[in-house]
XYZ file of C-alpha atoms in Angstrom:
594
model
C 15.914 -8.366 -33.500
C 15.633 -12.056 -32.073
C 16.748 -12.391 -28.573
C 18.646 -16.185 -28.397
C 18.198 -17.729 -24.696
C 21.399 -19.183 -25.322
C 22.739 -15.662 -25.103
C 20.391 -13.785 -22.734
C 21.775 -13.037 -18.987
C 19.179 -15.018 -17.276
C 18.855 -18.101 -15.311
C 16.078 -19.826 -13.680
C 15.989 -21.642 -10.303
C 14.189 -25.136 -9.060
C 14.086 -24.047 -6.109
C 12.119 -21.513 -3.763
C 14.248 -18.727 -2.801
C 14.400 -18.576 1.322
C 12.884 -15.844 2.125
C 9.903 -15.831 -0.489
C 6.606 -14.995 1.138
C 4.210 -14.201 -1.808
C 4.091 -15.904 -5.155
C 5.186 -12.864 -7.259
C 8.537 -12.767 -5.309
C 8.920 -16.557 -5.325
C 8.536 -16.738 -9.431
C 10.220 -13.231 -10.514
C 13.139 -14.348 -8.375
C 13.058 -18.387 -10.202
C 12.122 -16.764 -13.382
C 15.225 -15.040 -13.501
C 13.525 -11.262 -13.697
C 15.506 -9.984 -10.226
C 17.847 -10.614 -7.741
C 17.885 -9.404 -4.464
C 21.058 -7.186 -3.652
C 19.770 -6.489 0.294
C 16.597 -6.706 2.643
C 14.267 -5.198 0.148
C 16.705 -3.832 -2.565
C 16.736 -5.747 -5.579
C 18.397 -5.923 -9.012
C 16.667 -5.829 -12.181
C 17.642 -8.276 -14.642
C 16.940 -8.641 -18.384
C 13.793 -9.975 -18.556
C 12.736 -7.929 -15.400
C 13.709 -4.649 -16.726
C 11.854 -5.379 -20.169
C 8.611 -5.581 -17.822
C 9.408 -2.519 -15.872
C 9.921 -0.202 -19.216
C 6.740 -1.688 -20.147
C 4.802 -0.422 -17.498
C 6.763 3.089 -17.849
C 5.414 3.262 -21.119
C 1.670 2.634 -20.227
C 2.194 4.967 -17.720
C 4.053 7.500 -19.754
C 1.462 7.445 -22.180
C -1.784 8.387 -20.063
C 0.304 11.037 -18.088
C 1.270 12.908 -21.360
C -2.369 12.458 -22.691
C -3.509 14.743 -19.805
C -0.972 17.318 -20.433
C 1.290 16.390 -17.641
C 5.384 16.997 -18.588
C 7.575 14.553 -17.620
C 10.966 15.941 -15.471
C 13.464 14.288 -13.390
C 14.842 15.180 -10.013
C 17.972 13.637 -8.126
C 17.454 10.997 -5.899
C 19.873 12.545 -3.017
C 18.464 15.849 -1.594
C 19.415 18.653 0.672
C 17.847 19.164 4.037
C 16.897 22.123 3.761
C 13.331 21.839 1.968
C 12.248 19.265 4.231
C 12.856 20.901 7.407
C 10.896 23.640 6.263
C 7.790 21.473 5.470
C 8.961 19.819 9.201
C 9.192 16.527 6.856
C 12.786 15.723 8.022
C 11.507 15.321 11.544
C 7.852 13.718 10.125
C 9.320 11.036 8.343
C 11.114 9.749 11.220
C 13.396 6.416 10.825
C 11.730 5.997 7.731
C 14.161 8.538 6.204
C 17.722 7.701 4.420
C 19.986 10.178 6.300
C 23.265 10.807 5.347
C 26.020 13.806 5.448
C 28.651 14.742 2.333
C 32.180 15.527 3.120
C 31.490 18.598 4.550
C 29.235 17.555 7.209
C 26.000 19.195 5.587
C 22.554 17.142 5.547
C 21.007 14.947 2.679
C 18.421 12.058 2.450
C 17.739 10.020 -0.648
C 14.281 11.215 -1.572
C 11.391 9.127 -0.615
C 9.337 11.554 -2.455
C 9.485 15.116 -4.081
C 6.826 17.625 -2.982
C 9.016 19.983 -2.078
C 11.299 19.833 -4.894
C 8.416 20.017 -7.171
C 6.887 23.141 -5.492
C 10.107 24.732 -5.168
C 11.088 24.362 -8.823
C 7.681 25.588 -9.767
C 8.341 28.808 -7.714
C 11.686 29.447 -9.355
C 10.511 29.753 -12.269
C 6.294 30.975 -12.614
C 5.084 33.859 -10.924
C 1.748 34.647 -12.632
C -1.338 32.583 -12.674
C -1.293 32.770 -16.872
C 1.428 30.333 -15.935
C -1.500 27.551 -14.520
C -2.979 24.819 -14.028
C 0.712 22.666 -14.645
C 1.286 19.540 -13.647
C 4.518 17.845 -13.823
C 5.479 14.087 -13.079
C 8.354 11.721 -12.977
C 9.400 8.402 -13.232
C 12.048 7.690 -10.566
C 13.783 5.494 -7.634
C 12.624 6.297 -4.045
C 14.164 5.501 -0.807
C 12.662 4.370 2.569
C 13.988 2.683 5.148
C 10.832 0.288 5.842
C 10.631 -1.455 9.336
C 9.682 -4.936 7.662
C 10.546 -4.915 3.966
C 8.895 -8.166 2.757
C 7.582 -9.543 -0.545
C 9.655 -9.017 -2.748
C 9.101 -5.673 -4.496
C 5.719 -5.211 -3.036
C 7.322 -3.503 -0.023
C 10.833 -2.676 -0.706
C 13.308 0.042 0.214
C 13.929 0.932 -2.848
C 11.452 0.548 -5.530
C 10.661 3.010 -8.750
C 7.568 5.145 -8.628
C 5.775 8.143 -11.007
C 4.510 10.793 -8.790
C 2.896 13.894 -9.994
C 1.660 17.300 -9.120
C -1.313 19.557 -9.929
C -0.585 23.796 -9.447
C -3.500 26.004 -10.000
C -4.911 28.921 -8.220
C -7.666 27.815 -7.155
C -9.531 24.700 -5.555
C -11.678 24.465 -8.614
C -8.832 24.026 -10.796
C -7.261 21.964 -8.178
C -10.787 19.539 -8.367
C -10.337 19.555 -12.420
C -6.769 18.152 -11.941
C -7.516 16.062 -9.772
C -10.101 14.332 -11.764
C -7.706 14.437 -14.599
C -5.166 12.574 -12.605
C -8.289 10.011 -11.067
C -9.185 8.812 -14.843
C -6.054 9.263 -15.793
C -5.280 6.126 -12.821
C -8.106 4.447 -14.197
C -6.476 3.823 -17.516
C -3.276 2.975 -16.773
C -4.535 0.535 -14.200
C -7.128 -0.891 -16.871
C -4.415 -1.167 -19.167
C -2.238 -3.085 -16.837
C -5.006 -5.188 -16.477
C -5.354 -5.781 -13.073
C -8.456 -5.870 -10.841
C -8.423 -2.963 -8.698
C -11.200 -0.852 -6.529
C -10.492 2.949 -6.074
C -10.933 3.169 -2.482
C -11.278 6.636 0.355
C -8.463 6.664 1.868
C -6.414 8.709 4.766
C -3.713 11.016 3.802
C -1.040 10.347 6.491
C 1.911 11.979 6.474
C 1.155 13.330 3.676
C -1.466 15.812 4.449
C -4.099 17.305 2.314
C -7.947 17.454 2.741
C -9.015 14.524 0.326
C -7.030 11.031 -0.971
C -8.078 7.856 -2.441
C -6.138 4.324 -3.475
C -6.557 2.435 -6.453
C -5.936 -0.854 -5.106
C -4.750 -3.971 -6.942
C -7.431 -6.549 -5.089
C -5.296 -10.082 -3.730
C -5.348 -11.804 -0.884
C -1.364 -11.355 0.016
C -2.165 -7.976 -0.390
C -1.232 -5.941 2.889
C -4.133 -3.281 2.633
C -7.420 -4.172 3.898
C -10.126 -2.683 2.391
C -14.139 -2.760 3.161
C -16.548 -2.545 0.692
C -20.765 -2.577 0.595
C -23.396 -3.778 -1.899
C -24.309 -0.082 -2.040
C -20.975 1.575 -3.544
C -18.802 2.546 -0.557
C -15.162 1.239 -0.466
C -12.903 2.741 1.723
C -9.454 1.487 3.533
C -9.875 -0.027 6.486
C -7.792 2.689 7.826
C -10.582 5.433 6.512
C -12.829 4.244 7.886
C -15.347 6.267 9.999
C -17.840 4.749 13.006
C -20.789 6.818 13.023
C -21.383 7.821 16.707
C -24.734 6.762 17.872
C -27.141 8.737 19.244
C -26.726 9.781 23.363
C -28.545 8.010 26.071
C -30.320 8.438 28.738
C -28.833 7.891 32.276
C -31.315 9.284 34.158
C -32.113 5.838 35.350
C -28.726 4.350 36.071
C -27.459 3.767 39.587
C -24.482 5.098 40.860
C -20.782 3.420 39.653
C -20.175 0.560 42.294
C -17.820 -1.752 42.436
C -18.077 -5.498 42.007
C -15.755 -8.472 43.347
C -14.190 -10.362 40.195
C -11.557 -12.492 41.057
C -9.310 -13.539 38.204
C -11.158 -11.731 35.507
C -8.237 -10.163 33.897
C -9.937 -11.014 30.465
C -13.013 -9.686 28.852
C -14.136 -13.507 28.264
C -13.589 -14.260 32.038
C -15.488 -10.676 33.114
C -18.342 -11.756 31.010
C -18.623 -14.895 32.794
C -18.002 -13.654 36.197
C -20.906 -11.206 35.492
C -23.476 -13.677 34.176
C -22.571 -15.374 37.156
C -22.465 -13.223 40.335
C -24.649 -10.263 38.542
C -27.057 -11.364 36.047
C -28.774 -8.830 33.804
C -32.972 -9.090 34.009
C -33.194 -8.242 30.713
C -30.340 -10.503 28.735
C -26.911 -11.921 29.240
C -23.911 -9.350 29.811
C -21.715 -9.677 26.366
C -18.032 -8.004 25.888
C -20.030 -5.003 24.269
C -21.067 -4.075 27.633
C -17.779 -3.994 28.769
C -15.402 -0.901 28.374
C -11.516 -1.921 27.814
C -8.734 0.030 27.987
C -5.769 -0.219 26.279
C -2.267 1.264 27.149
C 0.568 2.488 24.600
C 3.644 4.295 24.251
C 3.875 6.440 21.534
C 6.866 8.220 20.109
C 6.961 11.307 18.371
C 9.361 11.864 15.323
C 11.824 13.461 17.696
C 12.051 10.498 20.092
C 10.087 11.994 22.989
C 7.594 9.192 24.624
C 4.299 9.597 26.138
C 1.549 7.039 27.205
C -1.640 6.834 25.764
C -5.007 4.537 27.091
C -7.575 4.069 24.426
C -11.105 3.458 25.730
C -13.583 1.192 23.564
C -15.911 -1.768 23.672
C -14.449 -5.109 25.062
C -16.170 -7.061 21.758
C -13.124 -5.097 20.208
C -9.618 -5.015 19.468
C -7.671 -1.797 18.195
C -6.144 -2.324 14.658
C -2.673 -1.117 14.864
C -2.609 0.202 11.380
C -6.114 2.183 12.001
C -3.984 3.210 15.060
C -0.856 3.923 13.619
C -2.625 6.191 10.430
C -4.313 8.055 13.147
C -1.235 9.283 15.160
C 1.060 9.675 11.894
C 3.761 10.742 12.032
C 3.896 9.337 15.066
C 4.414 5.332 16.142
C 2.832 3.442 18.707
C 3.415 -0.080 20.856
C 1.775 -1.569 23.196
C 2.770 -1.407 27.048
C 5.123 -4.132 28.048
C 5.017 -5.667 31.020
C 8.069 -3.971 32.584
C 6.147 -0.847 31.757
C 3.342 -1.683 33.563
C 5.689 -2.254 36.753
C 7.198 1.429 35.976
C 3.574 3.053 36.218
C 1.675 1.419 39.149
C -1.660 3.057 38.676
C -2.112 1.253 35.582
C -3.214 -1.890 37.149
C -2.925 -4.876 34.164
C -6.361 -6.459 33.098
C -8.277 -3.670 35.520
C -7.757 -0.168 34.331
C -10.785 1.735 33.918
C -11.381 5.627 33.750
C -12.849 6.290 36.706
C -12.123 4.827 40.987
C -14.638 4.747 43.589
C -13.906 6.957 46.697
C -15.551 6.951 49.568
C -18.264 5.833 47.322
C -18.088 8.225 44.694
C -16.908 7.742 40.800
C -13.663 10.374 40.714
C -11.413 10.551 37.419
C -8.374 8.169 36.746
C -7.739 8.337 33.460
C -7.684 11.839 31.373
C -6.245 15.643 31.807
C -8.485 15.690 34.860
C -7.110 12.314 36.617
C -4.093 12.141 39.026
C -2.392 9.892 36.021
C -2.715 12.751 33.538
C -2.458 10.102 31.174
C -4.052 11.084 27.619
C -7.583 9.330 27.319
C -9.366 8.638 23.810
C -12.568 6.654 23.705
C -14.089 4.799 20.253
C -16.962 6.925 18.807
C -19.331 4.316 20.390
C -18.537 5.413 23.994
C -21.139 8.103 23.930
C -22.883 9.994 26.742
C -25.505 8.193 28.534
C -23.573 4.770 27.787
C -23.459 2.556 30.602
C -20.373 -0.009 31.078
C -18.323 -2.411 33.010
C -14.701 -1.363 33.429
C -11.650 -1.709 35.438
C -11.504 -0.558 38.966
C -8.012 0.190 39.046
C -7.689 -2.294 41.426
C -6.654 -6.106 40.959
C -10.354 -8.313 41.324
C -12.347 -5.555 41.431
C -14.261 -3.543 38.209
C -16.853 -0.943 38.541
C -20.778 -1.635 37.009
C -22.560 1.302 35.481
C -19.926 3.710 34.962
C -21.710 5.997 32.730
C -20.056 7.957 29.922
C -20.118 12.025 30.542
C -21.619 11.469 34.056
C -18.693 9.289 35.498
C -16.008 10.232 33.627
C -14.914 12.081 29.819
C -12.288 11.374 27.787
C -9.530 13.349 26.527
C -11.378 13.025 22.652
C -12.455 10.591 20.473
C -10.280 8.051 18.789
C -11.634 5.966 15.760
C -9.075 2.718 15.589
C -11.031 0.120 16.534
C -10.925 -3.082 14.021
C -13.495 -2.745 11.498
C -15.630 -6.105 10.586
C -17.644 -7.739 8.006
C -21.274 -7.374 8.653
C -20.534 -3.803 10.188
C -22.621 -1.177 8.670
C -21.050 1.238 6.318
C -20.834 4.529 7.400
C -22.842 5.960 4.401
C -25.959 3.665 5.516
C -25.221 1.343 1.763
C -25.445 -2.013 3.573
C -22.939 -4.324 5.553
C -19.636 -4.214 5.008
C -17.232 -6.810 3.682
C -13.918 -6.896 4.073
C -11.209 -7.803 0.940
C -7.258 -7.613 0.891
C -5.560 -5.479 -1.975
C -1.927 -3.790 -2.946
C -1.932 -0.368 -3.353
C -1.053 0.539 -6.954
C -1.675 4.549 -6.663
C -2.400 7.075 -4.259
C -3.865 10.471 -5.280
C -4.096 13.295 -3.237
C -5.756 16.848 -2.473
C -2.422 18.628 -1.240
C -4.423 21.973 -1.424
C -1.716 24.674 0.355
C 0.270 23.120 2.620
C 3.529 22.366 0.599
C 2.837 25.950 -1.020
C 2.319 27.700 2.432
C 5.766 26.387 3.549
C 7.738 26.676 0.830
C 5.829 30.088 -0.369
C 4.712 29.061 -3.519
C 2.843 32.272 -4.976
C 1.402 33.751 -8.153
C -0.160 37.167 -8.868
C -4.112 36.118 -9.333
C -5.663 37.767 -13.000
C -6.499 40.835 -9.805
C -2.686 41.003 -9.680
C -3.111 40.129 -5.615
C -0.251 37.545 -4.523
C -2.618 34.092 -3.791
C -0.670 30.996 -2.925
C -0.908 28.374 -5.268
C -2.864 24.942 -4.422
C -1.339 21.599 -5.454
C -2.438 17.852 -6.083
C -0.005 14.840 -5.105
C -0.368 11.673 -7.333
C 1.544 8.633 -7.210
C 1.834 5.141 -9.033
C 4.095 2.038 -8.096
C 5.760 1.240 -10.965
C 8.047 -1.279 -9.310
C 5.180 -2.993 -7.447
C 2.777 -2.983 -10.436
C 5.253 -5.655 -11.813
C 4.911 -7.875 -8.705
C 0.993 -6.930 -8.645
C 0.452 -8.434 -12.648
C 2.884 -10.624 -11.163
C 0.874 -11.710 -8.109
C -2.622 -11.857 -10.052
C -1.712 -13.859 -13.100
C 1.084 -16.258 -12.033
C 0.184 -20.009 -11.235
C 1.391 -23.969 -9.972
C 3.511 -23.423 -12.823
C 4.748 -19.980 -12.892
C 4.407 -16.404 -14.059
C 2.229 -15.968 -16.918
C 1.844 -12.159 -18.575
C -0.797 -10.502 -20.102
C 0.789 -9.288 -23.421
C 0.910 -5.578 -22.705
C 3.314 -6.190 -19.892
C 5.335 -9.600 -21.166
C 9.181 -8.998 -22.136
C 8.664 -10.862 -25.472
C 5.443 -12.111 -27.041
C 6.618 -15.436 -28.496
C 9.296 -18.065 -26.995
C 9.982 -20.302 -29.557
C 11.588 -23.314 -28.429
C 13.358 -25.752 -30.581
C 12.771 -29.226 -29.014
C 15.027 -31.765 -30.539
C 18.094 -32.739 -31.867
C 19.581 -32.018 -35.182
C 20.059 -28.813 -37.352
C 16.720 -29.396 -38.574
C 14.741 -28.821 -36.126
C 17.000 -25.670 -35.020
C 17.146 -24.087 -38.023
C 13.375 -24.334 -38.653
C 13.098 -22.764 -35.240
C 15.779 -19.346 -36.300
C 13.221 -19.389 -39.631
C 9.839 -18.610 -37.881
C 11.414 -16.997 -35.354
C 13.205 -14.466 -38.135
C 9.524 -14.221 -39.682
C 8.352 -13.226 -36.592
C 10.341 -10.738 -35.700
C 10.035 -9.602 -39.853
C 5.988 -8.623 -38.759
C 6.879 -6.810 -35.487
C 6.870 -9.772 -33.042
C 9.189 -9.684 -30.236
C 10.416 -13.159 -30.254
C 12.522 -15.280 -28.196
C 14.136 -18.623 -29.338
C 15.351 -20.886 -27.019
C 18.131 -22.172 -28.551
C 20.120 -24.103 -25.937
C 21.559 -27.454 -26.036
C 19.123 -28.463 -23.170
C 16.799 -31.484 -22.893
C 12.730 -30.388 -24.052
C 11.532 -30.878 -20.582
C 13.981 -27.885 -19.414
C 12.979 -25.973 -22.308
C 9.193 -26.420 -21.082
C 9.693 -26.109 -17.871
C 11.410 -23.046 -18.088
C 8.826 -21.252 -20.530
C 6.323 -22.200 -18.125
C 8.173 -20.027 -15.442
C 9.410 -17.378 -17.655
C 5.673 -16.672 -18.404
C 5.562 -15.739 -21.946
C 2.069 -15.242 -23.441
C 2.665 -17.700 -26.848
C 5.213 -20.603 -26.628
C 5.507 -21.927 -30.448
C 7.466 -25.439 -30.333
C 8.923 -26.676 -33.403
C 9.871 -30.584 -32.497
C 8.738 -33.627 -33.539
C 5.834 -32.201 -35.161
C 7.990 -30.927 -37.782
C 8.274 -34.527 -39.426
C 4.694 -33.603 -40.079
C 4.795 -29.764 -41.443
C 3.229 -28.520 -38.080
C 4.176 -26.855 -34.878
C 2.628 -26.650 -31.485
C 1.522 -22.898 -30.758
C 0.751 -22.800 -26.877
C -1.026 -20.233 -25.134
C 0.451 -19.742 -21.443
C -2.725 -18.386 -19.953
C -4.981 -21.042 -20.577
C -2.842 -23.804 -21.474
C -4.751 -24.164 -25.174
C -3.006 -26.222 -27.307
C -3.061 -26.174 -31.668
C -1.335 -27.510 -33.939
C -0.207 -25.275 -37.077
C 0.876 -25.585 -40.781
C 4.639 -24.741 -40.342
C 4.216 -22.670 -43.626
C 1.250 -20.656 -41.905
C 2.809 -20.659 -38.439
C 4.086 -17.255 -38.651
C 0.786 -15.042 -39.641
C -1.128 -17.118 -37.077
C 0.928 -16.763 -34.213
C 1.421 -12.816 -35.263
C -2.408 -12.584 -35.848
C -2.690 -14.031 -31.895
C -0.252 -10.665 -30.563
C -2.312 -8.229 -32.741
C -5.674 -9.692 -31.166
């Protein structure tokens, strides 16, 4: 059936919408494919939607040909299930919470594993019954901080996840791997660049997860890379801990006068200055800097928290905030700093000079009993200039494990290119990416909670293990979106596109117009999905808005038609031919079969 622009609920826009930050959202919004409704809620239109079933389908179709079953939960869920896995607490602000009439507890799922696991313990008992996996294809909910980008990070946004049950963890590693090439397909198919990346599992739990990420630089994930095969997100990634030193040699902690050095840039200088080295300069490696938050729990309570590492480094938040999920953390303000007077701004360190001896500040053994984490490279034998806890004044040669010990080791310093990867496969380089899918090792967590058992072929009760798999159906659009889109517009590979053909009829007269209905009725007679622009509008709106509407073929039938030929018009790469009206049809249908 032909589709008529004339008729189709759609308009385009000249102008950028406001609050566009990304191409994807700025041409899907002009294009006339969504609307936004609220901060990252958005309505699908028309053309939109056609895109989104499209990518259901692809994704439909490589679930299935692994055996997975396709079900379909409610969106709004009790409590119940999710304080049992402790998620209703977990998930923090970043759960929809909301009571019925009756005053009992729901949320609007921002994903199932407990409604999966619970449905598979209703109803299989045995393990004759496994491996299953089951999937779905539905809306999620989460009240993001910063929605931004249009669908990329949403509120509300449509999603497949799936789950793996088998008895054991070699049945859980065969799903798994079913689900991994399973990703690679779909994403293939979608034809998007993407790297399958380690990954952490967050909230989520589970002892294994990786990320098929769609690479782009608006992309929000940052991902490293080496020449010799590791990828990982930035937020999995592992320092090695180097080897422990020898101290034996080092002086006693003593502390130096440094004026206005409430920098690591002005400490550096100060010590070149007033205490050279012998050997080489002093650099912000050799300086140890530590760095205050406040972190809150799920349930509200506060606590501070000092992070130890070397001054040539910054913490990354979102290493920081993956490693104390569920859990959120800020830095301290200065008001803070006023409330706690033994954290001295620009001079903490983890140990104070008394009476000439290095005591403990910092840590379960301090007088602050303030938790203390150091970075991996703040090893034993290390040597280091820190904070004396007083203003103008930091310690030289405080000595890890002699002077002071931290509370544990905390990994969240920022990772950069040129830093070795952790597997010994070369420098690292960093790249920027969306993440498409997430696949996960759940193992027994969800099934421990929940008590998801089966009698084993020993007819002993085991408890089932599970794998968690997710795609972004919603965001895949925007991710095509983002990667193929140019100056001009959005421009879709075919497997994705809401029509392969726009046929626009460029002139005036019932000549041109009703040559136009003709191909465009052959077209659609040999299975094209076709749609004429039929509108009373001048040819440079008609181009202008097939350029943003992103078709893969444009066929215009104009003034060529004086001639017997049309223009056929390749979006992609702007190609343009000329074609025998009379052969117009079979070539332009040969160019969607290719």
């Amino acid at each position: 059936m032909i589709t008529r622009l004339s008729q189709l609920f759609v308009r385009t826009l000249r102008e950028d919408p406001a609050d566009a930050e990304v191409p994807s959202h700025r041409w899907l919004v002009r294009a006339g494919y969504i609307r936004r409704a609220a901060p990252g809620i958005y309505s699908w239109l028309p053309l939109g939607l056609r895109v989104l079933q499209q990518v259901e389908v692809i994704v439909r179709e490589e679930m299935d040909a692994i055996g997975a079953q396709e079900v379909r939960f409610p969106a709004l869920l009790p409590r119940e299930p999710y304080e049992a896995t402790n998620r209703w607490t977990e998930y923090g602000p970043n759960l929809f919470r909301l009571k019925d009439r009756k005053g009992a507890d729901y949320l609007l799922g921002p994903t199932h594993e407990e409604m999966f696991t619970l449905l598979v313990k209703d109803l299989y008992s045995s393990y004759k019954d496994l491996p299953l996996s089951l999937y779905q294809i539905q809306t999620k909910y989460r009240d993001e901080a910063r929605p931004r980008a249009g669908l990329l990070r949403g509120r509300e946004f449509v999603m497949k996840d799936s789950y793996s049950f088998d008895v054991d963890d070699a049945g859980l590693a065969a799903s798994y791997e079913a689900h991994r090439q399973a990703y690679v397909r779909i994403f293939d198919r979608l034809g998007l660049e993407y790297v399958i990346v380690e990954a952490t599992s967050g909230a989520m739990g589970g002892s294994a997860s990786e990320e098929f990420l769609a690479v782009s630089a608006t992309g929000e994930d940052t991902f490293v890379r080496s020449p010799g095969g590791y990828a990982a997100n930035v937020e999995a990634v592992r320092v090695p801990a180097p080897a422990e030193q020898d101290a034996s040699g080092i002086g006693a902690a003593r502390p130096v006068d440094t004026p206005g050095t409430g920098t690591i840039a002005e400490l550096v200088d100060a010590a070149n200055a007033k205490f050279p080295r012998p050997d080489r300069a002093w650099t912000a490696a050799d300086t140890l800097k530590n760095v205050v938050f406040v972190v809150t729990g799920p349930d509200g309570k506060a606590e501070l928290l000092v992070v130890g590492l070397p001054g040539d480094r910054d913490v990354d938040m979102k290493r920081l905030e993956a490693a104390l999920a569920p859990a959120e953390a800020a830095p301290l303000a200065d008001d803070d700093f006023a409330a706690n007077p033994g954290l001295v701004k620009g001079y903490i360190g983890p140990v104070s000079v008394v009476d000439g001896v290095a005591v403990a500040h910092l840590g379960a053994e301090g007088p602050l009993k303030l938790r203390y984490l150091t970075d991996p490279r703040v090893v034993p034998g290390t040597a280091w200039i820190t904070g004396a806890n007083v203003v103008d004044t930091h310690l030289v040669d405080v000595v890890a494990g002699r002077d002071f010990t931290s509370d544990g080791v905390l990994d969240v310093a920022e990772i950069r290119d040129g830093d070795p990867a952790p597997d010994g496969s070369g420098p690292l380089s960093l790249a920027r990416g969306v993440e498409m899918g997430h696949i996960f090792q759940l193992g027994r967590k969800y099934a421990e909670a929940l008590g998801l058992k089966v009698l084993d072929a020993n007819g002993k009760l085991v408890t089932v293990t599970m794998g968690s798999y997710g795609v972004g159906v919603s965001r895949a659009v925007a991710a095509v979106a983002e990667a193929t889109c140019d100056e001009r517009g959005l421009a879709w590979p075919r497997a994705l596109a809401p029509f392969d053909v726009q046929v626009l009829a460029t002139g005036k007269g019932d000549e041109i117009l009703d040559a136009a209905t003709t191909l465009a009725e052959e077209l659609d007679a040999r299975g094209v999905r076709v749609l004429l622009d039929d509108r009373k509008a001048s040819p440079g709106v008609k181009f202008a808005d097939a350029e943003i509407m992103g078709m893969p073929t444009s066929v215009v039938v104009g003034r060529g038609l004086a001639d017997g030929v049309v223009e056929v018009r390749d979006r992609a790469t702007g190609e343009r031919v000329e074609v025998p009206v009379a052969e117009a049809a079979d070539h332009v249908a040969a160019l969607v079969r290719t």
